[in-house]
Amino acid sequence: MRKNYAILIVLSVIFILPLLITITNSFMSEAEIWLNYTTKLSTFDLVGGITQKFVKFVLIPASVTLSQYIAVLFEQPTFIVLLMNSIKITLPVVLGNTAVSLLCAYAFTIWKWKHKEKFFFVYIIVMLMPLQAVLVPNYIIADWMNIKTSYLAIILPGIFSPFGVFLLRQSMKAIPKEYFEAAKIDGASDWYIFLHIVLPQMKSGIAALSMLVFIEYWNLVEQVIVFIKDYYKEPLSVFLSRIADGQIGLIFAASCVFMFLPLWFLAMGQRNLEKGIELSGVK
Amino acid sequence: MKKTVVSGLLVATIALTTLAGCGTKTVTDYKKIMDSDVSGEITVSCYDSTIYKSYLEKAANLFEEKYPGTKVNVESAGAMPEVKTQQDGGKTLVVVTAGGNDQQAKDDYVSRVNTEIMSGGGADILAMDVLPYYKYADNGQLEDLNNFIQNDPDYNKADYTENILDATAYKGGQYIFPMDYTFNYLTYDSSLMADFPAQDKLTYQDVINAAKDGSASTGNKIFGQSAYSVQKGTSFFEKAYSLDYTDFVDIINKKVDFTGGEFAGLLETVKSYADSGWINPANVTAAETSREMSLDKFATDNAEKYYAKFNSSLNLVNQFTRNLGTKTNVIRLAGSGGSSENDEIAGLVSNDKDEVHFSYAQSYGINSNSKNKRTAWEFVKFLASDEMQSSGLGSPDSIPINNNAKGKIASMLITGEAMQKRAAASGLAGNGQEVSKELTPEQQQALGNYMETLDKFTKLLNKYDVHDEKIDNMVITEVKNFFTGEKTADEVAKTLQSKVELYLNE
Amino acid sequence: MKKVKDQAIWFILPSAIGFIIFFIFPFIISLGYAFLDKPVGGQFVWFQNFIGLFQNSSYQKALRNTAIFMGLCVPLNILCSLGISMVIKNVKRYKQLFTLVFLIPLVIPSGSMVFFWKMMFANDGFINGIIVNLGGSAIHWLETGWALFVIVLIFIWKNLGYNIVLLIAGISSIPKDYYEAASMDGASKWQSFKFITLPYLVPTFVLTTLMSVINSFKVFKEIYLITGDYPHESIYMLQHFMNNMFSSLNYQKLTTATTVLVIGITLITMGLFKIERRVAE
């Protein structure tokens, strides 16, 4: 028993380390970060006979300062704008995709068409297509719909993404068939069954899906750089991907601000997430 | 049964593409294009490097004035500039610097342009700054500008520096139109080598032969670098490597030869130069030593004497005007270049194939997907016109491609007008002094001498290599391992061979 | 019956319309490019791109490396996550906390994640610092055969949590009575694991395998950022090939490669479903 805890604690430390470093280092001063992460030798080092320097991961800041947060949040007024942009992209996708997928997954459950499994297989196969391959056709379609420079070019494909259908259908399978039949006998319509029987059962599946979609769209980079040309309209993820190499003095605080929402989302839904995937795992 | 779905999809695909494939193969009639009117809207796309975009915007305005009914949009991309406010003596200064990781922003830009082009769209004119133009040409996405040149009665070949245009042709097509050019030349220090045999073209060995005995006794390095030298490749290795570039990497024929011995030999040679004290260790490869800068170091570096120095062509005019007492050319760049008082022109560096390299700062190509090629071509021509090229707004560091503009730009450099214009363009107030636009007789004389030398050197330029930034980066990164002693020359050559081969064979 | 079908159509319609416009069309268009000789104004060339692709030495290398990577990662990931899930299942307290910990890699922004791993494995990185301090000599992690080891590690770090959650769910859905009955019959712990846990987890294994394959293509974004476009040749993967094809405007070659890939994954998926069905019977 004790051995089990030991294994888990050791592994947890390894898994949590990047998060811990990001959080603690966000309270370091820029100078301290430079000291820890740059390995270019200065003249002082050469005089001191140091010929090689290595990266140091330091967990406890020498002095706690909020300067990074001030620099990120207040000295760059655009940061808040970018954060809002991230929300503007992510929120509609999460809500839209969940709603559309729920309806579709329900339809697959009650549909009696004999080829529905084949149609469902198409959903899965299309989901497997790598991004690079569909970027150009997506652009062609966005151009055709005249939305190629707006968020819609990113949001609309997100709403109709087949992953949600797949996940929700799997978890809907766990709802016993008897529920539907009993309701049917009582003369309930499909809408009624959907709203009053299926939806309450699906809380966990919905949580799971919305969390995974949230994380995916919060971290979105590739589609954005193709469609959004104005950098004041870019979401935070793009900004962060560019900041990563250049301004290491800011990256930790920026990451923390960036991570705050998804972490909160994850913590909120963690209990449900497990349950949701549990259901979708049971066929 | 699932197979029926898949095969059904395949059939649909084939049907669709056959439909799409029909009728797209039409021969473009350039004569017809050139007969049409200059009108309508075009878009120019460039990667934002500040001065450049505002230059294009100014050109666009002038163009719209000249051709009513046209509209030129300038699109640019880049990392978001970092805006910081600073308090300075009661005043709030807004400081704008290029933000974030430039390489990432560049990749993002290329990726977006690629998507647009592959979707059959994209800007009409593409600035070939960070885009790998040979790939676009290979895929037929750039117009061969010769088609326009041949059908344009207003195009006068003699107006442009012909050998520069010719040397930038790729696989027999003129896919880009360079707007300017720069080249390197060597100077020698006449206080160290009074009787150096200056010639039009020389090799590194010529310089070494003339200077090595002196260097051994005085301890001064043979090769140094002028502070004005802004051309790509700051280290001696990079220069020597790009001189024989096509021996190692032949992009056109997709041949790679790093392991043939020549490359390892080059590495060893450069190392032996450093060991003999002929070049600065920092000159071996720039990134290897720290660049801690202090005023003291700056001063000592500036006093350092070299037998020969690399200079960029933008410094050439100073060679003729430095005795006139006028501040002429560029603001001295941060960095140290050693003493330059006694520098005299030694000549251009050539390789054993008699090739002399040059490069350019700005060049443009026309997207094959463009719907308004007539206007696009007119705009490219407008950028290369006497009017734009002698405006003094363009690339500050290089020589205009337009022959008529060369003299005008040079005289603007000599009077100091160019400096003022540039300051005004970048939003800085000038020093308030009105400069005389008239040349004094001495200045006239200097201008004449400069133009004569420039002309002589320009005629010798005959080689523009198609470079690929990715390959260059691989080489520079890998070579560092040799100069730091972590890998042998053969190991470096082997690694590069496999990496570059993989890249070119994709 | 007729009425039910009609109603189902109404439920599926919003999704189906969007799905056809934004997914089926792009899918078909991108498949179509695989039969053209260039992306704009191309000619139909039948299977020429496919022939060219299989003769391409870079593609062969990428295909081989990807096969090795998947062959290594997918089973390793499942084994590790199975082990950890069994351990988590056996602890009494902080179950959810431990599960959450393993999900953290999913939320860390790729920028910071890339930064962290770069700092870890750079030539002058943290690990080399420790090695040198202990008297060893620095290893070029990303420029030698070690690179494969590094990216397998990153892959597992990033995806372990996903699988753990799926497996814990699977394990807890196995009825407890089976274990009780087995221990009454005198079965050892190992035996009940082998004869009860493993067979009942087959559907979950199918799911995790498929998700691992899909996720391995997602994690490439980070690997790409850590090791660059042209990494050591042992980790030159299909994803590198495809990315580089994209940046050299060779869209037809890119779509040819993805078509082959999609066919491959389709076959794997069909195979997995078949195995699942056979075990279920």
XYZ file of N, CA and C in Angstrom, chain B residues 2-3 6 9-10 12-14 16-18 20-22 24-25 104 107 110-115 117-121 132 135-136 139-141 369 470 474 478 481 486-487 495 498-499 501-506, chain C residues 24 27-29 31-33 35-36 38-44 46-47 56-58 61 123 140 143 224-225 229-233 236 240-241 244-254 259 266 270 273 277:
306
model
N -18.240 -1.327 -45.625
C -17.580 -0.041 -45.416
C -16.773 0.326 -46.653
N -16.322 -0.734 -47.296
C -15.518 -0.503 -48.498
C -16.330 0.224 -49.557
N -16.112 3.878 -48.858
C -14.802 4.412 -49.204
C -14.640 4.507 -50.721
N -16.617 7.260 -52.170
C -15.929 8.532 -51.981
C -14.865 8.741 -53.044
N -14.102 7.668 -53.285
C -13.015 7.752 -54.253
C -13.545 8.105 -55.639
N -16.300 9.647 -56.356
C -16.731 11.041 -56.340
C -15.542 11.972 -56.499
N -14.466 11.629 -55.789
C -13.254 12.421 -55.848
C -12.733 12.522 -57.263
N -12.603 11.347 -57.880
C -12.036 11.305 -59.219
C -12.907 12.105 -60.168
N -14.886 14.594 -59.456
C -14.738 16.014 -59.152
C -13.468 16.590 -59.749
N -12.364 15.846 -59.530
C -11.084 16.392 -59.967
C -10.967 16.399 -61.475
N -11.559 15.423 -62.114
C -11.503 15.438 -63.571
C -12.232 16.673 -64.084
N -12.599 19.427 -62.439
C -11.794 20.600 -62.113
C -10.606 20.720 -63.056
N -10.077 19.549 -63.432
C -8.881 19.553 -64.268
C -9.142 20.043 -65.675
N -10.380 19.886 -66.152
C -10.685 20.284 -67.522
C -10.693 21.796 -67.667
N -8.638 24.098 -67.402
C -7.778 25.027 -66.675
C -6.494 25.304 -67.447
N -6.192 24.417 -68.359
C -4.935 24.547 -69.106
C -5.141 25.504 -70.286
N 9.408 32.507 -35.589
C 8.064 31.943 -35.529
C 7.110 32.776 -36.378
N 7.707 32.076 -40.036
C 7.127 30.798 -40.451
C 5.614 30.924 -40.601
N 4.886 32.684 -43.901
C 5.075 31.804 -45.052
C 3.920 30.817 -45.139
N 3.525 30.301 -43.990
C 2.461 29.311 -43.971
C 1.138 29.911 -44.448
N 0.889 31.162 -44.076
C -0.348 31.790 -44.532
C -0.314 32.054 -46.045
N 0.807 32.613 -46.516
C 0.919 32.898 -47.948
C 0.767 31.606 -48.749
N 1.398 30.535 -48.253
C 1.281 29.252 -48.939
C -0.168 28.787 -49.036
N -0.891 28.910 -47.928
C -2.293 28.485 -47.954
C -3.069 29.276 -48.997
N -1.970 30.852 -51.635
C -1.567 30.553 -53.006
C -2.085 29.186 -53.445
N -1.971 28.197 -52.561
C -2.417 26.858 -52.933
C -3.921 26.801 -53.099
N -4.629 27.742 -52.463
C -6.078 27.788 -52.652
C -6.444 28.536 -53.913
N -5.442 28.963 -54.672
C -5.730 29.654 -55.917
C -5.869 31.157 -55.753
N -5.482 31.684 -54.615
C -5.591 33.127 -54.407
C -4.258 33.725 -54.027
N 10.629 31.626 -49.766
C 11.632 30.928 -50.566
C 11.213 30.925 -52.038
N 11.052 27.859 -54.617
C 9.988 26.869 -54.485
C 8.724 27.327 -55.200
N 8.454 28.632 -55.108
C 7.291 29.179 -55.786
C 7.474 29.052 -57.290
N 7.049 25.494 -58.525
C 5.663 25.052 -58.572
C 4.812 25.866 -59.531
N 5.450 26.719 -60.304
C 4.704 27.496 -61.286
C 3.808 28.544 -60.670
N 4.143 29.010 -59.481
C 3.288 30.003 -58.830
C 3.745 31.432 -59.056
N -1.566 33.452 -59.760
C -3.013 33.457 -59.537
C -3.621 34.844 -59.697
N 16.615 27.674 -44.768
C 16.650 26.488 -43.910
C 18.008 25.806 -44.000
N 20.841 25.278 -41.115
C 21.392 23.976 -40.742
C 22.912 24.040 -40.729
N 25.273 23.630 -37.412
C 26.104 22.437 -37.326
C 27.586 22.803 -37.253
N 29.479 23.385 -34.012
C 30.012 22.230 -33.300
C 31.461 21.935 -33.662
N 33.576 20.302 -30.603
C 32.769 19.160 -30.196
C 32.698 18.074 -31.255
N 32.885 18.472 -32.520
C 32.829 17.495 -33.601
C 33.990 17.739 -34.553
N 26.950 14.834 -41.064
C 25.629 15.223 -40.559
C 24.920 16.131 -41.552
N 23.556 14.353 -44.669
C 22.297 13.605 -44.533
C 21.119 14.545 -44.333
N 21.326 15.630 -43.576
C 20.212 16.552 -43.331
C 19.795 17.285 -44.601
N 20.450 16.540 -47.682
C 19.959 15.607 -48.689
C 18.481 15.287 -48.440
N 18.175 15.034 -47.189
C 16.794 14.745 -46.796
C 15.886 15.894 -47.217
N 16.355 17.095 -46.968
C 15.571 18.289 -47.264
C 15.321 18.437 -48.758
N 16.384 18.295 -49.536
C 16.229 18.536 -50.966
C 15.495 17.406 -51.677
N 15.523 16.228 -51.088
C 14.871 15.093 -51.753
C 13.398 14.954 -51.428
N 12.924 15.789 -50.537
C 11.538 15.628 -50.101
C 10.578 15.692 -51.265
N -16.639 17.114 -44.915
C -16.660 16.200 -46.059
C -16.081 16.877 -47.314
N -12.411 17.223 -47.079
C -11.857 15.867 -47.154
C -11.779 15.417 -48.616
N -12.879 15.613 -49.330
C -12.904 15.189 -50.735
C -11.963 16.052 -51.569
N -11.992 17.363 -51.325
C -11.105 18.236 -52.089
C -9.655 17.826 -51.873
N -8.462 14.972 -50.934
C -8.181 13.695 -51.614
C -7.993 13.938 -53.103
N -8.820 14.852 -53.643
C -8.750 15.131 -55.072
C -7.394 15.664 -55.503
N -6.798 16.499 -54.649
C -5.483 17.058 -54.995
C -4.434 15.972 -55.186
N -4.494 13.578 -56.895
C -4.442 13.069 -58.267
C -4.087 14.162 -59.279
N -3.648 15.317 -58.780
C -3.285 16.415 -59.681
C -1.778 16.615 -59.673
N -0.214 19.704 -59.924
C 0.123 20.861 -59.085
C -1.161 21.461 -58.534
N -1.045 22.197 -57.410
C -2.260 22.618 -56.721
C -3.142 23.580 -57.519
N -2.551 24.485 -58.292
C -3.379 25.441 -59.024
C -3.309 25.148 -60.516
N -4.460 24.924 -61.117
C -4.503 24.646 -62.553
C -3.793 23.353 -62.924
N -3.880 22.370 -62.041
C -3.160 21.120 -62.279
C -3.881 20.194 -63.257
N -3.172 19.231 -63.730
C -3.725 18.226 -64.633
C -3.943 16.925 -63.865
N -4.914 16.160 -64.310
C -5.191 14.880 -63.678
C -4.118 13.867 -64.067
N -3.738 10.583 -62.568
C -3.984 9.250 -62.015
C -3.147 8.986 -60.780
N -2.414 7.883 -60.755
C -1.728 7.498 -59.520
C -0.250 7.870 -59.510
N 10.034 8.081 -53.112
C 10.739 9.185 -52.484
C 11.477 8.704 -51.232
N 12.792 8.938 -51.196
C 13.582 8.393 -50.088
C 13.243 9.062 -48.765
N 12.921 10.360 -48.810
C 12.563 11.043 -47.563
C 11.269 10.473 -46.998
N 11.854 7.133 -45.416
C 12.468 7.300 -44.098
C 11.410 7.709 -43.076
N 21.721 21.113 -25.368
C 23.101 20.707 -25.130
C 23.633 21.301 -23.830
N 24.403 14.992 -26.559
C 23.594 15.800 -27.466
C 22.259 15.096 -27.676
N 20.375 15.563 -31.050
C 21.108 15.464 -32.309
C 21.722 14.090 -32.505
N 7.791 19.057 -33.073
C 8.271 19.874 -34.184
C 8.927 21.146 -33.673
N 8.277 21.757 -32.676
C 8.821 22.999 -32.143
C 10.097 22.762 -31.333
N 12.518 21.752 -37.908
C 11.990 21.146 -39.136
C 12.844 19.974 -39.591
N 14.136 20.082 -39.319
C 15.016 19.018 -39.786
C 15.794 18.445 -38.627
N 15.141 17.573 -37.881
C 15.761 17.023 -36.683
C 16.717 15.901 -37.063
N 17.256 15.274 -36.054
C 18.109 14.114 -36.304
C 17.312 13.096 -37.115
N 18.002 12.386 -38.012
C 17.243 11.583 -38.973
C 16.428 10.453 -38.343
N 12.855 11.846 -37.897
C 12.211 12.506 -39.023
C 10.936 11.729 -39.354
N 6.754 15.628 -40.043
C 7.778 16.538 -40.564
C 7.655 16.618 -42.081
N 7.561 15.449 -42.677
C 7.448 15.388 -44.134
C 6.263 16.223 -44.604
N 6.760 19.980 -44.067
C 7.708 20.552 -45.012
C 7.139 20.603 -46.424
N 6.306 19.624 -46.761
C 5.626 19.660 -48.052
C 4.739 20.891 -48.130
N 4.095 21.175 -47.013
C 3.213 22.332 -46.987
C 4.013 23.604 -47.205
N 5.153 23.708 -46.552
C 5.904 24.948 -46.689
C 6.606 25.037 -48.035
N 6.723 23.922 -48.765
C 7.282 24.088 -50.100
C 6.196 24.035 -51.177
N 4.968 24.304 -50.808
C 3.833 24.399 -51.713
C 3.581 23.126 -52.488
N 4.092 22.019 -51.992
C 3.894 20.774 -52.708
C 2.639 20.100 -52.177
N 1.509 20.741 -52.438
C 0.278 20.299 -51.819
C -0.162 18.930 -52.312
N 0.094 18.664 -53.598
C -0.346 17.373 -54.125
C 0.395 16.233 -53.451
N 1.691 16.443 -53.149
C 2.444 15.406 -52.478
C 1.961 15.239 -51.034
N 1.652 16.380 -50.429
C 1.138 16.353 -49.057
C -0.168 15.573 -48.977
N -3.503 10.875 -47.839
C -4.431 9.852 -48.322
C -3.947 8.464 -47.912
N -7.553 3.927 -41.396
C -8.855 3.280 -41.591
C -8.726 1.774 -41.424
N -10.528 -0.453 -38.639
C -11.385 -1.580 -38.957
C -10.884 -2.847 -38.279
N -11.763 -2.765 -34.563
C -13.168 -3.060 -34.308
C -13.453 -4.547 -34.473
N -14.900 -7.065 -31.660
C -16.112 -7.856 -31.852
C -15.843 -9.334 -31.555
